[in-house]
Short mmCIF file of N, CA and C in Angstrom, two decimals:
data_model
loop_
_atom_site.label_atom_id
_atom_site.label_comp_id
_atom_site.label_asym_id
_atom_site.label_seq_id
_atom_site.Cartn_x
_atom_site.Cartn_y
_atom_site.Cartn_z
N VAL A 1 103.32 77.12 92.87
CA VAL A 1 103.98 77.37 94.20
C VAL A 1 105.37 76.74 94.09
N LEU A 2 106.41 77.52 94.50
CA LEU A 2 107.71 77.07 94.60
C LEU A 2 108.28 77.42 96.00
N ASP A 3 108.58 76.42 96.79
CA ASP A 3 109.05 76.55 98.13
C ASP A 3 110.50 76.09 98.23
N ILE A 4 111.45 77.08 98.22
CA ILE A 4 112.91 76.77 98.34
C ILE A 4 113.40 77.43 99.65
N GLY A 5 112.49 77.68 100.57
CA GLY A 5 112.86 78.17 101.86
C GLY A 5 113.67 77.29 102.70
N PHE A 6 114.51 77.85 103.62
CA PHE A 6 115.32 77.04 104.60
C PHE A 6 116.17 75.97 103.89
N ASN A 7 116.83 76.38 102.84
CA ASN A 7 117.74 75.46 102.10
C ASN A 7 119.15 75.92 102.05
N LEU A 8 119.52 76.82 102.91
CA LEU A 8 120.91 77.35 103.01
C LEU A 8 121.32 78.01 101.69
N ILE A 9 120.46 78.57 100.91
CA ILE A 9 120.81 79.24 99.65
C ILE A 9 121.38 80.62 100.04
N GLU A 10 122.60 80.89 99.57
CA GLU A 10 123.31 82.08 99.89
C GLU A 10 123.15 83.16 98.77
N VAL A 11 123.01 82.69 97.59
CA VAL A 11 122.98 83.50 96.34
C VAL A 11 121.79 83.12 95.50
N LEU A 12 121.01 83.97 95.09
CA LEU A 12 119.86 83.76 94.23
C LEU A 12 120.33 84.15 92.81
N PRO A 13 120.55 83.19 91.90
CA PRO A 13 121.04 83.51 90.58
C PRO A 13 119.98 84.34 89.83
N VAL A 14 120.49 85.25 88.97
CA VAL A 14 119.60 86.19 88.28
C VAL A 14 118.72 85.41 87.29
N ASN A 15 118.99 84.23 86.90
CA ASN A 15 118.07 83.49 85.95
C ASN A 15 117.33 82.38 86.76
N ALA A 16 117.27 82.46 88.06
CA ALA A 16 116.74 81.37 88.86
C ALA A 16 115.38 80.93 88.42
N PHE A 17 114.50 81.84 87.96
CA PHE A 17 113.09 81.47 87.74
C PHE A 17 112.67 81.72 86.30
N HIS A 18 113.63 81.95 85.43
CA HIS A 18 113.30 82.22 84.02
C HIS A 18 112.54 81.11 83.31
N ASN A 19 112.75 79.85 83.69
CA ASN A 19 111.96 78.79 83.09
C ASN A 19 110.74 78.40 83.88
N ASN A 20 110.41 79.22 84.82
CA ASN A 20 109.23 78.91 85.64
C ASN A 20 108.30 80.21 85.75
N PRO A 21 107.80 80.75 84.69
CA PRO A 21 107.17 82.05 84.74
C PRO A 21 105.73 81.98 85.29
N ALA A 22 105.22 80.80 85.61
CA ALA A 22 103.89 80.72 86.18
C ALA A 22 103.79 80.55 87.66
N ILE A 23 104.90 80.83 88.29
CA ILE A 23 104.87 80.66 89.79
C ILE A 23 103.99 81.78 90.38
N THR A 24 103.09 81.35 91.27
CA THR A 24 102.18 82.32 91.86
C THR A 24 102.59 82.63 93.34
N LEU A 25 103.25 81.72 93.98
CA LEU A 25 103.74 81.89 95.35
C LEU A 25 105.19 81.38 95.35
N LEU A 26 106.12 82.27 95.84
CA LEU A 26 107.51 81.89 95.91
C LEU A 26 108.00 82.06 97.39
N ALA A 27 108.48 80.95 97.89
CA ALA A 27 109.00 81.04 99.33
C ALA A 27 110.54 80.85 99.28
N ILE A 28 111.20 81.99 99.70
CA ILE A 28 112.63 81.98 99.78
C ILE A 28 113.10 82.35 101.13
N ASP A 29 112.18 82.43 102.11
CA ASP A 29 112.54 82.75 103.50
C ASP A 29 113.42 81.67 104.12
N GLY A 30 114.14 82.12 105.18
CA GLY A 30 114.98 81.16 105.86
C GLY A 30 116.30 80.82 105.22
N ASN A 31 116.62 81.48 104.11
CA ASN A 31 117.87 81.28 103.48
C ASN A 31 118.75 82.49 103.86
N PRO A 32 120.09 82.24 103.97
CA PRO A 32 121.03 83.30 104.34
C PRO A 32 121.35 84.20 103.11
N LEU A 33 120.33 84.79 102.53
CA LEU A 33 120.50 85.70 101.37
C LEU A 33 120.83 87.09 101.91
N SER A 34 121.86 87.65 101.42
CA SER A 34 122.23 89.05 101.75
C SER A 34 121.50 90.02 100.95
N THR A 35 121.11 89.63 99.82
CA THR A 35 120.33 90.49 98.80
C THR A 35 119.48 89.68 97.97
N VAL A 36 118.55 90.31 97.30
CA VAL A 36 117.69 89.62 96.34
C VAL A 36 117.83 90.45 95.04
N PRO A 37 118.47 89.86 94.04
CA PRO A 37 118.70 90.62 92.80
C PRO A 37 117.28 90.80 92.02
N GLU A 38 117.14 91.95 91.55
CA GLU A 38 115.84 92.29 90.87
C GLU A 38 115.71 91.38 89.65
N GLU A 39 116.82 91.10 88.98
CA GLU A 39 116.71 90.32 87.80
C GLU A 39 116.24 88.82 88.08
N ALA A 40 116.43 88.37 89.29
CA ALA A 40 116.01 87.04 89.64
C ALA A 40 114.49 86.91 89.66
N LEU A 41 113.84 87.97 90.07
CA LEU A 41 112.38 87.89 90.15
C LEU A 41 111.62 88.55 89.06
N SER A 42 112.33 89.22 88.12
CA SER A 42 111.67 89.98 87.02
C SER A 42 110.82 89.09 86.05
N SER A 43 111.20 87.84 85.91
CA SER A 43 110.39 86.96 85.03
C SER A 43 109.02 86.54 85.70
N LEU A 44 108.83 86.85 87.01
CA LEU A 44 107.59 86.52 87.68
C LEU A 44 106.65 87.73 87.80
N ASN A 45 106.91 88.74 87.07
CA ASN A 45 106.14 90.01 87.19
C ASN A 45 104.64 89.81 86.90
N GLY A 46 104.27 88.92 85.99
CA GLY A 46 102.85 88.79 85.68
C GLY A 46 102.07 87.76 86.48
N THR A 47 102.81 86.84 87.18
CA THR A 47 102.11 85.76 87.83
C THR A 47 102.21 85.75 89.30
N LEU A 48 103.22 86.27 89.90
CA LEU A 48 103.52 86.19 91.32
C LEU A 48 102.44 86.95 92.14
N ARG A 49 101.84 86.31 93.10
CA ARG A 49 100.87 86.91 94.02
C ARG A 49 101.32 86.94 95.42
N GLY A 50 102.22 86.04 95.80
CA GLY A 50 102.70 85.98 97.12
C GLY A 50 104.19 85.69 97.23
N LEU A 51 104.80 86.29 98.20
CA LEU A 51 106.23 86.10 98.39
C LEU A 51 106.57 85.85 99.90
N SER A 52 107.23 84.76 100.16
CA SER A 52 107.63 84.50 101.49
C SER A 52 109.13 84.82 101.59
N LEU A 53 109.44 85.93 102.31
CA LEU A 53 110.80 86.48 102.29
C LEU A 53 111.10 86.88 103.73
N GLY A 54 112.30 86.49 104.22
CA GLY A 54 112.76 86.90 105.45
C GLY A 54 113.96 87.89 105.28
N GLY A 55 114.13 88.72 106.28
CA GLY A 55 115.19 89.71 106.21
C GLY A 55 116.30 89.63 107.14
N ARG A 56 116.35 88.64 107.95
CA ARG A 56 117.36 88.61 109.02
C ARG A 56 118.79 88.50 108.50
N PHE A 57 119.01 88.15 107.22
CA PHE A 57 120.31 88.14 106.69
C PHE A 57 120.50 89.26 105.66
N LEU A 58 119.48 89.96 105.40
CA LEU A 58 119.52 90.98 104.29
C LEU A 58 120.43 92.13 104.67
N VAL A 59 121.24 92.59 103.70
CA VAL A 59 122.00 93.78 103.94
C VAL A 59 121.12 94.92 103.35
N CYS A 60 120.66 95.77 104.22
CA CYS A 60 119.78 96.84 103.84
C CYS A 60 120.63 98.02 103.23
N ASP A 61 120.85 97.96 101.95
CA ASP A 61 121.60 98.95 101.25
C ASP A 61 120.87 99.20 99.93
N CYS A 62 121.45 100.00 99.04
CA CYS A 62 120.81 100.46 97.81
C CYS A 62 120.50 99.29 96.88
N ARG A 63 121.18 98.17 97.07
CA ARG A 63 120.84 97.03 96.14
C ARG A 63 119.53 96.41 96.52
N LEU A 64 119.00 96.67 97.70
CA LEU A 64 117.69 96.13 98.08
C LEU A 64 116.57 97.14 97.96
N ARG A 65 116.92 98.32 97.50
CA ARG A 65 115.93 99.41 97.43
C ARG A 65 114.76 99.07 96.50
N TRP A 66 114.94 98.34 95.49
CA TRP A 66 113.95 98.06 94.45
C TRP A 66 112.84 97.21 95.01
N ILE A 67 113.08 96.31 96.04
CA ILE A 67 112.13 95.30 96.38
C ILE A 67 110.92 95.83 97.09
N THR A 68 111.12 96.91 97.90
CA THR A 68 109.98 97.53 98.60
C THR A 68 108.95 98.07 97.56
N GLU A 69 109.43 98.78 96.60
CA GLU A 69 108.55 99.28 95.59
C GLU A 69 107.96 98.21 94.74
N TRP A 70 108.71 97.19 94.40
CA TRP A 70 108.28 96.04 93.64
C TRP A 70 107.10 95.34 94.27
N ILE A 71 107.22 95.16 95.61
CA ILE A 71 106.19 94.48 96.39
C ILE A 71 104.90 95.36 96.42
N ARG A 72 105.06 96.61 96.66
CA ARG A 72 103.93 97.49 96.71
C ARG A 72 103.20 97.67 95.42
N THR A 73 103.88 97.84 94.24
CA THR A 73 103.25 98.00 93.02
C THR A 73 102.52 96.77 92.53
N ARG A 74 103.01 95.65 92.96
CA ARG A 74 102.32 94.32 92.57
C ARG A 74 101.33 93.91 93.60
N ASP A 75 101.21 94.62 94.71
CA ASP A 75 100.28 94.30 95.71
C ASP A 75 100.41 92.84 96.19
N LEU A 76 101.64 92.45 96.40
CA LEU A 76 101.96 91.15 96.84
C LEU A 76 101.69 90.81 98.27
N GLN A 77 101.22 89.66 98.57
CA GLN A 77 101.03 89.16 99.95
C GLN A 77 102.40 88.67 100.35
N VAL A 78 103.01 89.36 101.39
CA VAL A 78 104.35 88.94 101.90
C VAL A 78 104.22 88.34 103.24
N THR A 79 104.86 87.21 103.36
CA THR A 79 104.86 86.41 104.63
C THR A 79 106.24 85.92 104.92
N SER A 80 106.42 85.32 106.04
CA SER A 80 107.65 84.64 106.34
C SER A 80 107.47 83.68 107.49
N ARG A 81 108.21 82.66 107.53
CA ARG A 81 108.22 81.68 108.64
C ARG A 81 109.32 81.88 109.56
N GLU A 82 110.09 83.01 109.36
CA GLU A 82 111.16 83.38 110.23
C GLU A 82 110.73 84.14 111.43
N ARG A 83 111.56 84.12 112.51
CA ARG A 83 111.34 84.95 113.70
C ARG A 83 111.89 86.35 113.26
N LYS A 84 111.14 87.39 113.56
CA LYS A 84 111.59 88.79 113.20
C LYS A 84 111.87 88.86 111.69
N PRO A 85 110.90 88.35 110.89
CA PRO A 85 111.25 88.17 109.44
C PRO A 85 111.56 89.38 108.60
N GLN A 86 110.93 90.53 108.79
CA GLN A 86 111.22 91.65 107.88
C GLN A 86 112.24 92.64 108.41
N PHE A 87 113.07 92.23 109.33
CA PHE A 87 114.06 93.12 109.83
C PHE A 87 115.38 92.96 109.15
N CYS A 88 116.12 93.97 109.03
CA CYS A 88 117.44 93.97 108.34
C CYS A 88 118.42 93.13 109.15
N GLY A 89 119.37 92.45 108.40
CA GLY A 89 120.39 91.75 109.07
C GLY A 89 121.57 92.69 109.35
N THR A 90 121.88 93.54 108.46
CA THR A 90 122.95 94.49 108.57
C THR A 90 122.52 95.75 107.78
N PRO A 91 123.09 96.96 108.02
CA PRO A 91 124.09 97.29 109.10
C PRO A 91 123.42 97.24 110.46
N VAL A 92 124.29 97.24 111.45
CA VAL A 92 123.83 97.20 112.85
C VAL A 92 122.82 98.22 113.14
N ARG A 93 123.03 99.43 112.71
CA ARG A 93 122.07 100.56 113.05
C ARG A 93 120.67 100.31 112.53
N LEU A 94 120.50 99.36 111.61
CA LEU A 94 119.18 99.08 111.01
C LEU A 94 118.61 97.71 111.42
N GLN A 95 119.28 97.04 112.24
CA GLN A 95 118.90 95.64 112.66
C GLN A 95 117.46 95.54 113.26
N GLU A 96 117.02 96.56 113.90
CA GLU A 96 115.75 96.52 114.54
C GLU A 96 114.72 97.25 113.65
N ARG A 97 115.05 97.51 112.43
CA ARG A 97 114.07 98.24 111.51
C ARG A 97 113.61 97.33 110.43
N SER A 98 112.35 97.42 110.03
CA SER A 98 111.87 96.65 109.01
C SER A 98 112.47 97.16 107.65
N PHE A 99 112.86 96.24 106.75
CA PHE A 99 113.48 96.76 105.46
C PHE A 99 112.37 97.38 104.61
N TYR A 100 111.06 97.15 104.88
CA TYR A 100 110.01 97.84 104.16
C TYR A 100 109.96 99.31 104.52
N ASN A 101 110.43 99.70 105.75
CA ASN A 101 110.21 101.11 106.18
C ASN A 101 111.47 101.90 106.21
N ILE A 102 112.52 101.45 105.54
CA ILE A 102 113.74 102.18 105.52
C ILE A 102 113.70 103.07 104.30
N ASP A 103 114.09 104.33 104.58
CA ASP A 103 114.15 105.36 103.49
C ASP A 103 115.15 104.90 102.45
N PRO A 104 114.73 104.76 101.18
CA PRO A 104 115.62 104.30 100.16
C PRO A 104 116.86 105.11 99.95
N GLU A 105 116.84 106.37 100.36
CA GLU A 105 118.02 107.23 100.16
C GLU A 105 119.01 106.95 101.26
#
């Protein structure tokens, strides 16, 4: 378990978890992340079972498209300690929509 939630992390480095491939639960909620790079989580493909992720800062654009499919195909348990956690931060027209339910096109 790695909990780095609510630490004012603005950018998740692409190699953030490469030396920790055995993480089963990752909490990154509560951080002002505008996106989550696919490369940052790719080393956790075999071990991750749960992800705590909030969306209130997320920019719902094509850079975030991968995460919905990634969560579904790995059957991850997704939670968050944020208020309105899975809603987009921007653009304004998507602020009241869950980033899980946005058409990737």
